[in-house]
Coordinates of C-alpha atoms in Angstrom, one line a residue:
X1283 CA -1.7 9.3 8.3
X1284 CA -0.1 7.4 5.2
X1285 CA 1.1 4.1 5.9
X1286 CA 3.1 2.6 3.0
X1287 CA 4.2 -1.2 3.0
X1288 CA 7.7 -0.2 1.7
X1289 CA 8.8 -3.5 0.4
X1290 CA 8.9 -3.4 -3.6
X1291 CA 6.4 -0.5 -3.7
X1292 CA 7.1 1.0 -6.7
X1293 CA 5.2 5.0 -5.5
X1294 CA 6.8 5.7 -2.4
X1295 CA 8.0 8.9 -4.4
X1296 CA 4.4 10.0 -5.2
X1297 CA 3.3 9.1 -1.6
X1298 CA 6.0 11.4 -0.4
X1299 CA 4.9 14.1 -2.9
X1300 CA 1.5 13.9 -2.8
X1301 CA 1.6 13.5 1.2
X1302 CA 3.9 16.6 1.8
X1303 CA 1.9 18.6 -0.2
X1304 CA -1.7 17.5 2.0
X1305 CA 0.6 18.2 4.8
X1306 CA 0.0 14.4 6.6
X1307 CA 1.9 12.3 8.3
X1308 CA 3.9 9.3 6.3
X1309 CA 5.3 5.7 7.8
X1310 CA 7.7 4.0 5.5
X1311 CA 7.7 0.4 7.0
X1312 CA 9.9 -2.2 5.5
X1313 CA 12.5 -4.6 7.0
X1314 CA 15.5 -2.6 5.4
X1315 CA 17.0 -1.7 2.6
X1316 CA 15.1 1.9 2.3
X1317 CA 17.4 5.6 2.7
X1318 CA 15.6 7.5 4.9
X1319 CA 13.9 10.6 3.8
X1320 CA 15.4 13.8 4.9
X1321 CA 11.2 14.5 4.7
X1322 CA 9.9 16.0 8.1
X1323 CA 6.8 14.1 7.3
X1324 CA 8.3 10.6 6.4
X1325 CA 9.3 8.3 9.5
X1326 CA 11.2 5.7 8.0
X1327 CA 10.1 2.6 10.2
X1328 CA 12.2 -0.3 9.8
X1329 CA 10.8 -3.7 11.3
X1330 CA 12.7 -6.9 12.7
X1331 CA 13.2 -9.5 9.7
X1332 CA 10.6 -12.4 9.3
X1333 CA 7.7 -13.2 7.4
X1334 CA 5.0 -10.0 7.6
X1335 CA 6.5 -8.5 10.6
X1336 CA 5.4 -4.9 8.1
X1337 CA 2.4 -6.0 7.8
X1338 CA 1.6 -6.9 11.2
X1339 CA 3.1 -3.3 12.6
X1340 CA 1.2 -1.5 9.8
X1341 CA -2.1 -3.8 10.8
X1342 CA -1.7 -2.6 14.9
X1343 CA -1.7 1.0 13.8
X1344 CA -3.8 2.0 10.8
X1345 CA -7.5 3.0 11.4
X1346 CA -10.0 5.1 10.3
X1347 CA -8.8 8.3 8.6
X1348 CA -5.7 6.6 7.6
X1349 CA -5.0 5.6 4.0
X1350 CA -3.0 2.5 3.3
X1351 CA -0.6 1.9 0.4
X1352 CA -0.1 -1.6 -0.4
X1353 CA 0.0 -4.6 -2.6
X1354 CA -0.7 -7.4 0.2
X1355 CA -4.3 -8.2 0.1
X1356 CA -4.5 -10.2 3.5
X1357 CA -2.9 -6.8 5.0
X1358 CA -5.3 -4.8 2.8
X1359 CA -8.0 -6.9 4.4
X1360 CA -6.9 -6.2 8.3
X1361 CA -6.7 -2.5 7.1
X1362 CA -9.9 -2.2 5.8
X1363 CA -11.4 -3.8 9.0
X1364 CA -10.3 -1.5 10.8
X1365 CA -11.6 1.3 9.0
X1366 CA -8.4 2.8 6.6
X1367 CA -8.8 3.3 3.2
X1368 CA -6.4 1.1 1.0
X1369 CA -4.7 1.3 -2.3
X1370 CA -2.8 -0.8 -4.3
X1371 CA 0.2 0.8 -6.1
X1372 CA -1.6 0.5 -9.7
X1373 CA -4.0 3.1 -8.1
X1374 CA -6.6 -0.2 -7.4
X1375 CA -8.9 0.9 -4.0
X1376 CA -9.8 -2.3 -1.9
X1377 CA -12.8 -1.4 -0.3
X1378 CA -15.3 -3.6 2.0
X1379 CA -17.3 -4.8 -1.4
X1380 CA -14.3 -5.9 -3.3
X1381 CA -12.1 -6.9 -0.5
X1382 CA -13.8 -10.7 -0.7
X1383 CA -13.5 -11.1 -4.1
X1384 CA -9.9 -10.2 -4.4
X1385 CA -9.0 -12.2 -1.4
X1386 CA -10.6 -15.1 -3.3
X1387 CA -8.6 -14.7 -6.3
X1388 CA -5.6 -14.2 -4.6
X1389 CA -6.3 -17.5 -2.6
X1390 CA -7.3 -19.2 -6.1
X1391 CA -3.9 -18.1 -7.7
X1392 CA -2.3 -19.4 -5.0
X1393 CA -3.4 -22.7 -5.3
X1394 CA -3.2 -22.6 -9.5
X1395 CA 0.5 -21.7 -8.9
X1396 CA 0.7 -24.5 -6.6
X1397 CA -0.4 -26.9 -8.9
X1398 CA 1.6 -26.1 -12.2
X1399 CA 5.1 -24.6 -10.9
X1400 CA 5.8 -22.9 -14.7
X1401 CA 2.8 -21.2 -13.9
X1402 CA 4.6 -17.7 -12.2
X1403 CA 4.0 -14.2 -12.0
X1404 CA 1.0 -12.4 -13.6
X1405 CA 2.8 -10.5 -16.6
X1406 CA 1.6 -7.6 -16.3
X1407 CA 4.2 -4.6 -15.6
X1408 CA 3.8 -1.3 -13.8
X1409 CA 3.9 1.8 -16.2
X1410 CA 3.0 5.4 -16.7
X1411 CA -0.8 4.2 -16.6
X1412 CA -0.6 2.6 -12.9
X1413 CA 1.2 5.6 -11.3
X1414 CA -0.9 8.2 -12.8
X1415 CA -4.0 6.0 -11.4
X1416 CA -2.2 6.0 -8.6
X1417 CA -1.7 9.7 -8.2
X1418 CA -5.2 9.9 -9.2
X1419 CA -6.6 7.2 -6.3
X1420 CA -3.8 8.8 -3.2
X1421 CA -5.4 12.3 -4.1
X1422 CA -8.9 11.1 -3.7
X1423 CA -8.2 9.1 -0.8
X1424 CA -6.4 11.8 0.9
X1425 CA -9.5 14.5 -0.1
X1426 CA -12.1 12.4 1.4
X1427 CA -9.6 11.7 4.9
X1428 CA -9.3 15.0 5.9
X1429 CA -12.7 15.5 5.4

């Protein structure tokens, strides 16, 4: 199964491609805001309101065979745990060796924003590179869980 942390994902079109194609089961989770796909493999799953209510309902379910899409690190990090494969939406796989490191700099950021509040943002957009690495990553990831 795909799970896709619908909130601001910017591939939810590729995910539906790619997933229909491979035939696999995909759970759009968000808190609202998302049409529902017309897509006999998409359930659209739409959570109560509150901070990482998603997350949490994506972090109960996904396991091993399942591939994650998402830009939350702490949920990439339950995910991983549990044995799914994960992907950020710039095509990025978290993995048990880089899961620490990441979670480190997200935690540093944090605290560097903290400090300085003009510091914002990281400046870097999503373009044609990112989805293509994307397409790239959800293929792979996909190829190696049906396996």
């Amino acid at each position: 199964m795909i799970y896709v942390d619908a909130d601001a994902c910017p591939v939810k079109a590729e995910v539906e491609r790619v997933g229909t194609r491979h035939k696999v089961k995909m759970f759009i989770v968000s808190n609202g805001g998302i049409r529902p796909s017309p897509n006999p493999y998409i359930e659209t799953v739409v959570v109560p309101d509150g901070p990482d209510v998603a997350d949490m309902w994506i972090a109960d379910r996904a396991g091993k065979g399942d591939v994650v899409i998402t830009g939350d690190i702490p949920l990439a990090a339950k995910c991983i745990a549990s044995g799914a494969q994960v992907i950020k939406h710039n095509g990025e796989a978290l993995t048990e060796k880089n899961i620490g490191t990441v979670l480190a700099t997200r935690d540093l950021m944090a605290d560097m924003r903290a400090a300085d509040p003009f510091r914002q943002g990281s400046g870097k957009s999503f373009g044609k590179a990112d989805r293509s690495r994307f397409l790239d990553a959800l293929e792979r990831a996909l190829r190696a869980a049906l396996r």
